[in-house]
Short mmCIF file of C-alpha atoms in Angstrom, two decimals:
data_model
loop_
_atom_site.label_atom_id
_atom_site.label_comp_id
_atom_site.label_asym_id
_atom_site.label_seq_id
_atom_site.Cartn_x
_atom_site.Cartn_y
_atom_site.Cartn_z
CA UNK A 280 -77.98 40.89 1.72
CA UNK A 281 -78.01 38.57 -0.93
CA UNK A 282 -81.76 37.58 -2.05
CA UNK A 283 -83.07 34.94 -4.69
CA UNK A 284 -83.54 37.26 -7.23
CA UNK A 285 -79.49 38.47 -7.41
CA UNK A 286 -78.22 34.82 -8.07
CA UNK A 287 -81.13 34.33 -10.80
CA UNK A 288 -80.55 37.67 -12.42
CA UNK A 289 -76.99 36.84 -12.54
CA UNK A 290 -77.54 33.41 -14.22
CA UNK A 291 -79.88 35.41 -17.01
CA UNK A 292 -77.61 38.34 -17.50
CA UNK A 293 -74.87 36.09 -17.95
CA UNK A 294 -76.54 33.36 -20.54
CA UNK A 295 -78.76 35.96 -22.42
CA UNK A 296 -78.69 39.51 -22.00
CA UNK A 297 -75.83 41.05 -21.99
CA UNK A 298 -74.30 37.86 -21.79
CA UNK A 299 -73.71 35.36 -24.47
CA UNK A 300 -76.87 35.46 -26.54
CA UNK A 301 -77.08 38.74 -26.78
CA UNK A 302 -72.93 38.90 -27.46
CA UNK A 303 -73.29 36.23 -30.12
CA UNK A 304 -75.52 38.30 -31.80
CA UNK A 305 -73.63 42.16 -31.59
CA UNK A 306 -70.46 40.31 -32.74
CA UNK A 307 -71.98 38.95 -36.11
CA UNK A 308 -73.88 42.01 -36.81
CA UNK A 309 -70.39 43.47 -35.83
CA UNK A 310 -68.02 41.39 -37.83
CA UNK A 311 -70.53 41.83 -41.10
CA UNK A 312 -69.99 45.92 -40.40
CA UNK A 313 -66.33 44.96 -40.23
CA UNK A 314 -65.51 43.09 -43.10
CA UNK A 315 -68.07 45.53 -45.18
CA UNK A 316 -66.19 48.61 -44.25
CA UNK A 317 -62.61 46.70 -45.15
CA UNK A 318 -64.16 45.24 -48.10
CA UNK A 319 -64.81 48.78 -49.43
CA UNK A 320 -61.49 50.46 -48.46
CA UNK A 321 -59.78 47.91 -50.44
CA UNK A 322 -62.66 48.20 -53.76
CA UNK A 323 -64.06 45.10 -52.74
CA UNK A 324 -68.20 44.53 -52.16
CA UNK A 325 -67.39 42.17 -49.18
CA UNK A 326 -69.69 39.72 -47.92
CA UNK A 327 -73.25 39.85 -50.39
CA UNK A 328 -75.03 36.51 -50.97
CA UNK A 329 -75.46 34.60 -47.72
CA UNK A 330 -78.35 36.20 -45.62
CA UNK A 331 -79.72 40.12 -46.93
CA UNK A 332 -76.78 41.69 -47.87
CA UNK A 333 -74.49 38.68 -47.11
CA UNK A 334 -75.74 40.01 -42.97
CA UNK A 335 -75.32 36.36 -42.30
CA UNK A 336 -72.09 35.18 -43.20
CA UNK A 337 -70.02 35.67 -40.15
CA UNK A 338 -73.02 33.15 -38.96
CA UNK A 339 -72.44 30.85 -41.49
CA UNK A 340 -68.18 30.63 -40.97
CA UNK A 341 -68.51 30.37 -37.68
CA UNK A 342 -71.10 27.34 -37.93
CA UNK A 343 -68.93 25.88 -41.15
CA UNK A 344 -65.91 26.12 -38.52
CA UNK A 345 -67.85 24.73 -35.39
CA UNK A 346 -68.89 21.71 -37.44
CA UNK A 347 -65.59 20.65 -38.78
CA UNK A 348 -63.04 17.92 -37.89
CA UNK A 349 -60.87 18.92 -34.93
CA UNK A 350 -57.94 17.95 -35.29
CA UNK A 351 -55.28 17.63 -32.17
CA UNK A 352 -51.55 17.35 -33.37
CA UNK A 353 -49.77 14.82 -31.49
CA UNK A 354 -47.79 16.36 -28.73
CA UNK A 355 -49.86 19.23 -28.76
CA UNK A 356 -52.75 20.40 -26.06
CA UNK A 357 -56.40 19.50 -27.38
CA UNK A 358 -59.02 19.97 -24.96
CA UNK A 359 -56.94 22.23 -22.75
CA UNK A 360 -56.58 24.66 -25.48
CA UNK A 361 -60.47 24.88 -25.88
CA UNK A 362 -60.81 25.11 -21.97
CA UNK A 363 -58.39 27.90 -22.01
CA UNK A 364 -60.38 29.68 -24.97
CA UNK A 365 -63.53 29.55 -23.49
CA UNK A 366 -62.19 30.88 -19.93
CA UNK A 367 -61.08 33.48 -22.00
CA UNK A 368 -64.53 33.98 -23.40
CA UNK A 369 -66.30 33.74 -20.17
CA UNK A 370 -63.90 36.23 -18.29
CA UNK A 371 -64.77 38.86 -20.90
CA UNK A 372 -68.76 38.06 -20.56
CA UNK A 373 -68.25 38.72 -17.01
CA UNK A 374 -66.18 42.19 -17.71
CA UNK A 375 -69.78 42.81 -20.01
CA UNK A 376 -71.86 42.62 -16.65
CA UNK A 377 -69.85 45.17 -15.13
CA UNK A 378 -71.02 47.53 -17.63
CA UNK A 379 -73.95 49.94 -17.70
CA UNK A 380 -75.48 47.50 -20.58
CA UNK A 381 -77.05 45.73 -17.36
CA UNK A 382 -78.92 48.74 -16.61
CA UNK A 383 -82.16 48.60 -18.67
CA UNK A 384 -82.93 44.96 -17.81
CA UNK A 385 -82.05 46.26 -13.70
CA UNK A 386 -84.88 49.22 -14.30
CA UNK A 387 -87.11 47.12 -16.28
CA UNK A 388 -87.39 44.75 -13.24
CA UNK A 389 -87.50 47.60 -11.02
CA UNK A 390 -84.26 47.28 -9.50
CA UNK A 391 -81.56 49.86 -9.37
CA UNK A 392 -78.62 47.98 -7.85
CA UNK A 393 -75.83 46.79 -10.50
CA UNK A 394 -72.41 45.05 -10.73
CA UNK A 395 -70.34 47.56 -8.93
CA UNK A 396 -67.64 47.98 -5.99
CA UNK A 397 -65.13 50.27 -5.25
CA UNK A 398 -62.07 50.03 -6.68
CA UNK A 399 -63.40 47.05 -9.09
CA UNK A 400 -61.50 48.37 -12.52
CA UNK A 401 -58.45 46.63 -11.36
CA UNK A 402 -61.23 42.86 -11.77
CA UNK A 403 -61.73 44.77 -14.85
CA UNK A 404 -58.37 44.92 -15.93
CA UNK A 405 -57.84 41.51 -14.73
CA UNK A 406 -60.37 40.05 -16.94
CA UNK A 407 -59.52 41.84 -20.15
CA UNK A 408 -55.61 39.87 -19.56
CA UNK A 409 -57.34 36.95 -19.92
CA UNK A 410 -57.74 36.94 -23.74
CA UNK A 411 -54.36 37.37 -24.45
CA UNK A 412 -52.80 34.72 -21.81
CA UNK A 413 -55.31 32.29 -23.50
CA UNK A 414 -54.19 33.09 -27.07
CA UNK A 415 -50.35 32.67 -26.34
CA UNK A 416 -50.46 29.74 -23.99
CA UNK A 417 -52.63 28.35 -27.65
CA UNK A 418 -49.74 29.13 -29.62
CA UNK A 419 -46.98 27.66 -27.21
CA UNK A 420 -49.63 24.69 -26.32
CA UNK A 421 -48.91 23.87 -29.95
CA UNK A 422 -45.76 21.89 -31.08
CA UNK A 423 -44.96 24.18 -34.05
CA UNK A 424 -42.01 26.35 -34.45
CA UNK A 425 -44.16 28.81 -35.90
CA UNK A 426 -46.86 28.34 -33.71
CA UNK A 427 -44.51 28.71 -30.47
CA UNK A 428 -42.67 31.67 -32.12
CA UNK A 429 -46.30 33.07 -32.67
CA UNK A 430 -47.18 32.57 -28.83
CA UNK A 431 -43.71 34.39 -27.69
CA UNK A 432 -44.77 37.24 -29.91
CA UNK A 433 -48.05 37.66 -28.11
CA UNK A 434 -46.47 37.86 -25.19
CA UNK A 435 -43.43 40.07 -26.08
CA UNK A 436 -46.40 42.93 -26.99
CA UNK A 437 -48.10 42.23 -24.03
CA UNK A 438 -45.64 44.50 -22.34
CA UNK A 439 -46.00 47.33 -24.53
CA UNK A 440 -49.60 47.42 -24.71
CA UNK A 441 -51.41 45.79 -22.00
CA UNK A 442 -49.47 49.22 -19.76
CA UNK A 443 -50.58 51.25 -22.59
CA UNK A 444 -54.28 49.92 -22.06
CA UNK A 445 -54.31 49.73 -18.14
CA UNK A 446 -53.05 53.32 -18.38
CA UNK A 447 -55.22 54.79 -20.30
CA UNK A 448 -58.23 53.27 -18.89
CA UNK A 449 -57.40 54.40 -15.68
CA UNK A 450 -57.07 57.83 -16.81
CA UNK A 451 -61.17 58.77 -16.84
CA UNK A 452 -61.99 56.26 -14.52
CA UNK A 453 -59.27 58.28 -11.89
CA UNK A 454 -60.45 61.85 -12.99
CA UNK A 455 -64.17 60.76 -12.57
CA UNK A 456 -62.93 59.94 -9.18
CA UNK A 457 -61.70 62.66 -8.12
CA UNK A 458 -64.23 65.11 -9.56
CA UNK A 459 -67.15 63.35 -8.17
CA UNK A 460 -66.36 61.44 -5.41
CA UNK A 461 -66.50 57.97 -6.89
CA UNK A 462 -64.93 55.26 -6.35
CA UNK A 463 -62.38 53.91 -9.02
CA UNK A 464 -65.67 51.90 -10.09
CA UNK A 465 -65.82 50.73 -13.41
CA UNK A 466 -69.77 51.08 -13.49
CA UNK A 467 -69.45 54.65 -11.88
CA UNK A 468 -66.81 55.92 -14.45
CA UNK A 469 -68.72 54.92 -17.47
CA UNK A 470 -72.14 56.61 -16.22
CA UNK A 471 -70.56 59.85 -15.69
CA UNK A 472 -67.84 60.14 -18.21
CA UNK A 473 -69.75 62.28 -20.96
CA UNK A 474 -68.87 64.97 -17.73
CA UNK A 475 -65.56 64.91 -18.65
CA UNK A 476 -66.16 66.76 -22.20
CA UNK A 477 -67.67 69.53 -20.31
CA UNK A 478 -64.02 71.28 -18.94
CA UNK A 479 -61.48 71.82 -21.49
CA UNK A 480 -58.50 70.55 -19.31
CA UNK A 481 -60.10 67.19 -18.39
CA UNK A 482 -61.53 67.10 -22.05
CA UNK A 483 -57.69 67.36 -23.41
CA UNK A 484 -56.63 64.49 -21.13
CA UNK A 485 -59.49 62.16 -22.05
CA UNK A 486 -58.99 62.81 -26.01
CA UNK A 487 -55.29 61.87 -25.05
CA UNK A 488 -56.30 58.90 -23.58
CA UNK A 489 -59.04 58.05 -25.95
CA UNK A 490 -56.35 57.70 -28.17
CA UNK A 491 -53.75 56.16 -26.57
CA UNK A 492 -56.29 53.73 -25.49
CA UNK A 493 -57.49 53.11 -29.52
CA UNK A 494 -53.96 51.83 -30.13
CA UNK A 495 -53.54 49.13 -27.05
CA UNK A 496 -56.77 47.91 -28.15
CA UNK A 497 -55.27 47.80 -31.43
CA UNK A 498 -52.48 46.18 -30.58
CA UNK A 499 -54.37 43.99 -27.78
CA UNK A 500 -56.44 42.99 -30.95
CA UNK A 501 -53.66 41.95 -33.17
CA UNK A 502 -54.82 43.96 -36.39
CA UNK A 503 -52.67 45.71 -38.10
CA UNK A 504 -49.97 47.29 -38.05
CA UNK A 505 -49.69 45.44 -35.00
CA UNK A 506 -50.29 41.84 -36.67
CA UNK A 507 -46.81 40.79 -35.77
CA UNK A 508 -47.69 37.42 -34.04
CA UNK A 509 -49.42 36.11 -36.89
CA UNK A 510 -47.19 37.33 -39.60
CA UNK A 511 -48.40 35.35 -42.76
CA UNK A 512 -45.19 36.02 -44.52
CA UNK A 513 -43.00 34.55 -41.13
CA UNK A 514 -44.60 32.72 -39.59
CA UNK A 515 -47.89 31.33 -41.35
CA UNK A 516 -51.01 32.17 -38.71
CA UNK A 517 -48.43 32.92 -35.86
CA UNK A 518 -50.27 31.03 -32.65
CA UNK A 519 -53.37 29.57 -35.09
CA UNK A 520 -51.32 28.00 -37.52
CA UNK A 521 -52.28 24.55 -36.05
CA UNK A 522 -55.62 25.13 -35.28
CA UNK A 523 -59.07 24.39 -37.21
CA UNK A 524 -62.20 23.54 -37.11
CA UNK A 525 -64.04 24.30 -33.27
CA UNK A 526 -61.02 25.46 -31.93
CA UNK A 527 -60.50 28.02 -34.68
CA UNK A 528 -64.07 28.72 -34.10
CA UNK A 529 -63.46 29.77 -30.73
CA UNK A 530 -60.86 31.87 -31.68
CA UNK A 531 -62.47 33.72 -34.11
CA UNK A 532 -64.85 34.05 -31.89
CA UNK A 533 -62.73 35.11 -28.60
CA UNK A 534 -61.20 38.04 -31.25
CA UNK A 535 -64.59 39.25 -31.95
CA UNK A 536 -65.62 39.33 -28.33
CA UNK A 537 -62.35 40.62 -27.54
CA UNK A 538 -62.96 43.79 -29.90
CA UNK A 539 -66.82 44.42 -29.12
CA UNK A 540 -65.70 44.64 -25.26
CA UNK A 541 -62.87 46.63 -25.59
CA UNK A 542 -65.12 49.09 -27.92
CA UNK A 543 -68.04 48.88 -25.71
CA UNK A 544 -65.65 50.01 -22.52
CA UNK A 545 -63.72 52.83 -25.08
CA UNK A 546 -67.90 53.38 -25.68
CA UNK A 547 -68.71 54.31 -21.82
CA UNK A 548 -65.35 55.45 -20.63
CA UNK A 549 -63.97 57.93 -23.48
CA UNK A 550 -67.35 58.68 -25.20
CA UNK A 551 -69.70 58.87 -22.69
CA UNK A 552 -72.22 56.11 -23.29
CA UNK A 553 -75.46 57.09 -24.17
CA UNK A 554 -74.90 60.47 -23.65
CA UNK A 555 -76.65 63.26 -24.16
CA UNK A 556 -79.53 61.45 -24.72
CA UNK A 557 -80.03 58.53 -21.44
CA UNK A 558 -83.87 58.66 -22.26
CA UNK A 559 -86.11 57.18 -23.79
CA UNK A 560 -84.26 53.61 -24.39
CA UNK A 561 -84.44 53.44 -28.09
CA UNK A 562 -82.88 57.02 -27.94
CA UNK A 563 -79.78 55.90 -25.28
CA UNK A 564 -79.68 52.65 -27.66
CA UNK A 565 -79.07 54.61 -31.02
CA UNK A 566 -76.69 57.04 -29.62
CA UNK A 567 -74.50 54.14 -27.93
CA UNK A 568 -74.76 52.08 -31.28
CA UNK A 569 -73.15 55.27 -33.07
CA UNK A 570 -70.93 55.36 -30.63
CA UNK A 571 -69.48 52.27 -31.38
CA UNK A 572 -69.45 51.79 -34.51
CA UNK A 573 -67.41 54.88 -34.78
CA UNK A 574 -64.71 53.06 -32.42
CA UNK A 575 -65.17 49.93 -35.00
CA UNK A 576 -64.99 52.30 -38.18
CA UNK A 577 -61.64 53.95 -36.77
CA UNK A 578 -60.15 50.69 -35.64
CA UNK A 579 -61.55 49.13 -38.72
CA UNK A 580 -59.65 52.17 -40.82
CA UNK A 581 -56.34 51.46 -39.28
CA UNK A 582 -56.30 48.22 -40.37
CA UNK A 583 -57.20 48.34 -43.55
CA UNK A 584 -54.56 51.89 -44.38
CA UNK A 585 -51.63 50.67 -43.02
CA UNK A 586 -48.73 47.87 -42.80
CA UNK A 587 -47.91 45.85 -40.16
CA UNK A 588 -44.86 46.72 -38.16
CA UNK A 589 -41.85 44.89 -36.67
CA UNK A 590 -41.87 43.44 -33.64
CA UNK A 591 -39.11 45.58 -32.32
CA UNK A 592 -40.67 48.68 -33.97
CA UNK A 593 -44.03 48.42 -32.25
CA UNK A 594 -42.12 47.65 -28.76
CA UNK A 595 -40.12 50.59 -29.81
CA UNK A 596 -43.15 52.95 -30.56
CA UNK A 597 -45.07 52.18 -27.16
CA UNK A 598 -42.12 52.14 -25.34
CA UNK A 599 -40.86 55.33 -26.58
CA UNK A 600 -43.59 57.41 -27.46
CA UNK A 601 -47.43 56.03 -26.80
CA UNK A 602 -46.64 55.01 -23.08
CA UNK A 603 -44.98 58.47 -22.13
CA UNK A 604 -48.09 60.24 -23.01
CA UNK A 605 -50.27 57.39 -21.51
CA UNK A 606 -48.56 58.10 -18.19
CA UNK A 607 -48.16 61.53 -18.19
CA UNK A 608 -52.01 61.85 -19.04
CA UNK A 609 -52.93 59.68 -16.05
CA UNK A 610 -50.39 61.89 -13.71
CA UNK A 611 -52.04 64.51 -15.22
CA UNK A 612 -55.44 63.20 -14.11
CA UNK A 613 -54.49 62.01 -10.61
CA UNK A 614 -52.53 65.63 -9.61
CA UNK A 615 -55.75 66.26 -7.40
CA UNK A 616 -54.36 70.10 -6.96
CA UNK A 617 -54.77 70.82 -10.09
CA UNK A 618 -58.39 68.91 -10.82
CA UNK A 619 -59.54 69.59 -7.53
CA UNK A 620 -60.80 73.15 -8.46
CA UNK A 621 -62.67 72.18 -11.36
CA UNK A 622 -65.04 70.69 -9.54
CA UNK B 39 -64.37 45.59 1.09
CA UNK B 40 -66.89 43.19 1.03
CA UNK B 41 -68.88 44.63 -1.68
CA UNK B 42 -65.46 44.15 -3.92
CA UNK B 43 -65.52 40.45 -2.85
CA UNK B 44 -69.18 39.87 -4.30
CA UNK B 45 -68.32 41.36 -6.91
CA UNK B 46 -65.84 39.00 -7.55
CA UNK B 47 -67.06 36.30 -7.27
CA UNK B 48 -70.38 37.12 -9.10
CA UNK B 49 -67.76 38.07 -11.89
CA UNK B 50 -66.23 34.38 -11.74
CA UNK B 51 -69.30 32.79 -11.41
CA UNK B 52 -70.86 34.51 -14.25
CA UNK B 53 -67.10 33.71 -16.21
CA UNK B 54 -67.26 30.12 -15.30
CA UNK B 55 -70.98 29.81 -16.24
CA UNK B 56 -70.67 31.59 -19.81
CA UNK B 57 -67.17 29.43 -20.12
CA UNK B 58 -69.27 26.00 -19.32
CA UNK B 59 -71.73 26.78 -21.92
CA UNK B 60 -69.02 27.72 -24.77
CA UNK B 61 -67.42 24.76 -23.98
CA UNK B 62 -70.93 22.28 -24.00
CA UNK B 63 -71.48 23.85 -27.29
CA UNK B 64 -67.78 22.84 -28.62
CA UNK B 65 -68.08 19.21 -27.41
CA UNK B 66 -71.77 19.08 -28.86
CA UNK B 67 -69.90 20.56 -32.24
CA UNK B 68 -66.78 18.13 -31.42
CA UNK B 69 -68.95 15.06 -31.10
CA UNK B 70 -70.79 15.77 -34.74
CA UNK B 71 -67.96 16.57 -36.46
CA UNK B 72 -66.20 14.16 -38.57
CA UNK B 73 -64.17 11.72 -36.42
CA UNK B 74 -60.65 10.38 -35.63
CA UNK B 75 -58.28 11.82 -37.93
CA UNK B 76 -55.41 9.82 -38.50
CA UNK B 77 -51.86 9.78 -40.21
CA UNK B 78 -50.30 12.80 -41.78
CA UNK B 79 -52.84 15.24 -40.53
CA UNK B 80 -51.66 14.60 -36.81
CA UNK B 81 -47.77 15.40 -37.44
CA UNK B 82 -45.88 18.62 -37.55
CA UNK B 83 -45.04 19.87 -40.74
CA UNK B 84 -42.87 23.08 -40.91
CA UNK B 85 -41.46 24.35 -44.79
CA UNK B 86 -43.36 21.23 -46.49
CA UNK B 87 -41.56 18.96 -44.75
CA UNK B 88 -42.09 16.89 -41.48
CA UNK B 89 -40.99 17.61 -38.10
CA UNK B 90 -39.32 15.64 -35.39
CA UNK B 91 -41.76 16.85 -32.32
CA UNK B 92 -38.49 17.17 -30.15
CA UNK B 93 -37.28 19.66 -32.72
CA UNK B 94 -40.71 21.17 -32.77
CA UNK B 95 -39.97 24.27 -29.63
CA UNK B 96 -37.65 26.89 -29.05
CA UNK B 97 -34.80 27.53 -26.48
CA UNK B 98 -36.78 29.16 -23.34
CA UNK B 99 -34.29 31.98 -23.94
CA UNK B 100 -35.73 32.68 -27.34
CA UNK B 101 -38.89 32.64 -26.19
CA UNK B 102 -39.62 35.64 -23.80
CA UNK B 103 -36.92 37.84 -23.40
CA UNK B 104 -34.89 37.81 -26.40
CA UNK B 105 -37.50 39.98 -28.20
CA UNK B 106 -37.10 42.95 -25.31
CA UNK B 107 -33.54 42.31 -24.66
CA UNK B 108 -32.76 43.26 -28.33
CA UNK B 109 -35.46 46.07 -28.37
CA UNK B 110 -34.41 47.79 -24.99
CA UNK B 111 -30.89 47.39 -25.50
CA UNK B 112 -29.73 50.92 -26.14
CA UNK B 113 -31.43 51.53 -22.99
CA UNK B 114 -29.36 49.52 -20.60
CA UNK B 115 -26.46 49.13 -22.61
CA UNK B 116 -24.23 51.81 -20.78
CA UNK B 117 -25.22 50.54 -17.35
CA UNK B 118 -23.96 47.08 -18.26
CA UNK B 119 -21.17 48.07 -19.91
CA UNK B 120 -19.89 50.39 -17.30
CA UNK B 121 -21.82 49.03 -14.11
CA UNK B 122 -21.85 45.27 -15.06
CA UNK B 123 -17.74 44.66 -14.56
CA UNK B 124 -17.42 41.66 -12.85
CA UNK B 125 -15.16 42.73 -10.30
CA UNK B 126 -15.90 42.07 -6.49
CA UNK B 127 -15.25 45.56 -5.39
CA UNK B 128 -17.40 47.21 -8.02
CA UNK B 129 -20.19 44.84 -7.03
CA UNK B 130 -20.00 45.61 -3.36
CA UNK B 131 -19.57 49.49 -4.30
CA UNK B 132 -23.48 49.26 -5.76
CA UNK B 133 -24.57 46.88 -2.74
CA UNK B 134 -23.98 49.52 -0.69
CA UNK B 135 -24.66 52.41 -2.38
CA UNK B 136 -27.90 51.13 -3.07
CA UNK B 137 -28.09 50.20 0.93
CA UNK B 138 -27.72 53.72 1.89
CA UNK B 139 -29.84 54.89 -0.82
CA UNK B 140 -32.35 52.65 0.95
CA UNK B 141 -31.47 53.97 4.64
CA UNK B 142 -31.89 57.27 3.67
CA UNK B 143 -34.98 56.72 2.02
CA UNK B 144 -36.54 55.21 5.34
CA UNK B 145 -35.21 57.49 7.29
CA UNK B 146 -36.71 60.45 5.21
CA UNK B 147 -40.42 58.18 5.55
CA UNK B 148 -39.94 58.67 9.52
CA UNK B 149 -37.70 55.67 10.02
CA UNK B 150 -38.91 52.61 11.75
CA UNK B 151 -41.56 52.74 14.12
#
């Protein structure tokens, strides 16, 4: 039921591929495409001297950061905070292996079982909380007025988009269920959503979702216009204003994990994966890689065209107007009398 | 069933391993860094001026639910006004309106087995 080779595989996938090595590496090559394409939409170059076209500075922060003097305020939590962070980090490494990324390393070795149960988005929707707990229990660990204000923030938007995201995630992974038997499996979902583009109706309610799902992620991501916990003008860095050296390392580095997960899952579960093209790798490679970097361009786009909102205003918008749609998208998706004779 | 428990804990094995490892690599980073920093860089400073660390939080009050209190307000504003009296009689009025509300709705489900 269980033989040698599952534990080992585990131990690799989750130390170097898809795990942290190979995460370390996406989210630098991400975060240079990031600050590039912001750069540019405000007339800048962006990052140009460290590394062929500056490709290695995100590297060389995050190393300038990880080096530095940590300092821990008096009265305030020091190596809890970093525990919390890198829980935070590991949970979303583990959401990673419940991806189809796992599957080329699975056929190269010849075996076709992967990371998947029935019913096991809610332990994916469970692990993607885990960011955002860590980050506000960092602010209110901290004994800062703005820092604790920061922290309450977090959690005040939690609310409006964390139902937002939950939603609209469920929304393909529920009409993939019902259309072809599966499961409620995150794995399952993501290997058969490019199906979904094939029927007009389900193809309306996944480009609803898609969207609604663009803006938690947003939101979950604190980038503008949804910023609001780490208001420079308020309330200095928000939760962060405390924190440097490692422990801002490991934030940075928790946000950039945070957003190549989230687009990764938008990747499989709105866009289809790989799709049309699952063979040869290189080909399913190149077509994911598009993929996402049209989920990082959009979310990348957002930020960099628009100003951040009020607290009460971006309650106020998901409240009002995203989460409506959210639901009635997922209703939509679960009223099996109307999907059932699609199938 | 089961196959949902493996999964789990594969998933928090895998997030405890990857979390180990983060956190080796911030006490390897920790222990090279510069050392022991002392005086003014340890107290709270808020508007250029220091901070008396009791002063340093916020009334629990503040903290979570003032934010959606003030947002959802129009929302719940007429039930309060016109539900929320105070008066015995109108608070035993929605006790048992909402009891029967909840009788009927059993009894509609088939009632009690």
């Amino acid at each position: 039921m269980f033989p040698l080779i599952e534990p080992l595989l585990l131990v690799f996938e989750t130390l170097v591929y898809p795990g942290l090595a190979f995460s370390l590496i996406v989210i630098l090559l991400t975060q240079w495409y990031v600050r590039k394409l912001y750069a540019r939409m405000q007339n800048r170059v962006g990052p140009l001297h460290t590394g062929p076209s500056g490709l290695l500075q995100p590297l060389a922060d995050f190393l300038k950061l990880m080096f530095k003097e940590d300092v821990a305020m008096i009265g305030g939590g020091d190596k809890l905070v970093a525990v919390l962070l890198t829980i935070a980090v590991g949970s979303l490494i583990a959401l990673l292996l419940m991806t189809p990324l796992t599957l080329p390393l699975r056929a190269l070795l010849g075996l076709h079982l992967v990371i998947n149960a029935p019913f096991d988005i809610i332990l994916a929707l469970y692990l993607l909380v885990w960011p955002t707990v860590a980050i506000a229990l960092a602010g209110l660990l901290s004994p800062n007025p703005f820092s604790i204000v920061g922290g309450s923030r977090v959690f005040s938007l939690t609310i409006a988009y964390e139902v937002v995201l939950a939603l609209s995630v469920l929304t393909p992974v529920a009409l993939i269920s019902l259309l072809h038997g599966g499961s409620y499996s995150l794995y399952e979902a993501s290997m058969l959503s490019w199906k979904l583009w094939l029927h007009p109706y389900t193809a309306a309610l996944t480009s609803i979702a898609l969207f609604t799902a663009l803006l938690g992620l947003q939101c979950k991501l604190l980038e503008k216009p949804f910023d609001i916990p780490e208001a420079e003008t308020e309330i200095v860095a928000g939760p962060f204003t405390e924190y440097s050296g490692p422990k801002l390392a490991l934030i940075l580095l928790l946000h950039d994990l945070e957003l190549y997960v989230g687009s990764a899952i938008i990747t499989f579960l709105f866009l289809g994966g790989p799709a049309p093209f699952f063979r040869p790798l290189w080909a399913a490679a190149l077509t994911f890689l598009v993929k996402y970097l049209a989920v990082i361009s959009v979310l990348t786009m957002i930020k960099a065209a628009v100003a951040r909102f009020r607290v009460d205003q971006a309650l106020g918008l998901f409240w009002r107007y995203v989460l409506p749609v959210a639901l009635i998208a997922l209703v939509l998706s679960i009223a099996s009398p109307v999907v059932a004779p699609l199938i | 069933m089961s196959e949902l428990l493996i999964e789990v804990l594969k998933a928090a094995s895998s997030m405890f391993l990857s979390a180990l490892v983060i956190l080796g690599l911030y006490l390897y980073a920790r222990s090279k860094a510069p050392k022991n920093p002392a005086g003014e860089k340890l107290k709270v400073y808020a508007c250029g001026e220091s901070y008396p660390l009791q002063k340093a939080s916020i009334a629990d009050a503040n903290l979570f639910v003032a934010i959606w209190k003030d947002v959802f307000k129009p929302y719940y504003r007429r039930i309060r006004e016109k539900g929320h009296t105070g008066v015995l009689s109108d608070w035993l009025m929605w006790m048992i309106l909402f009891l029967t509300m909840f009788f009927v709705l059993l009894l509609l489900m088939g009632g009690i087995p």
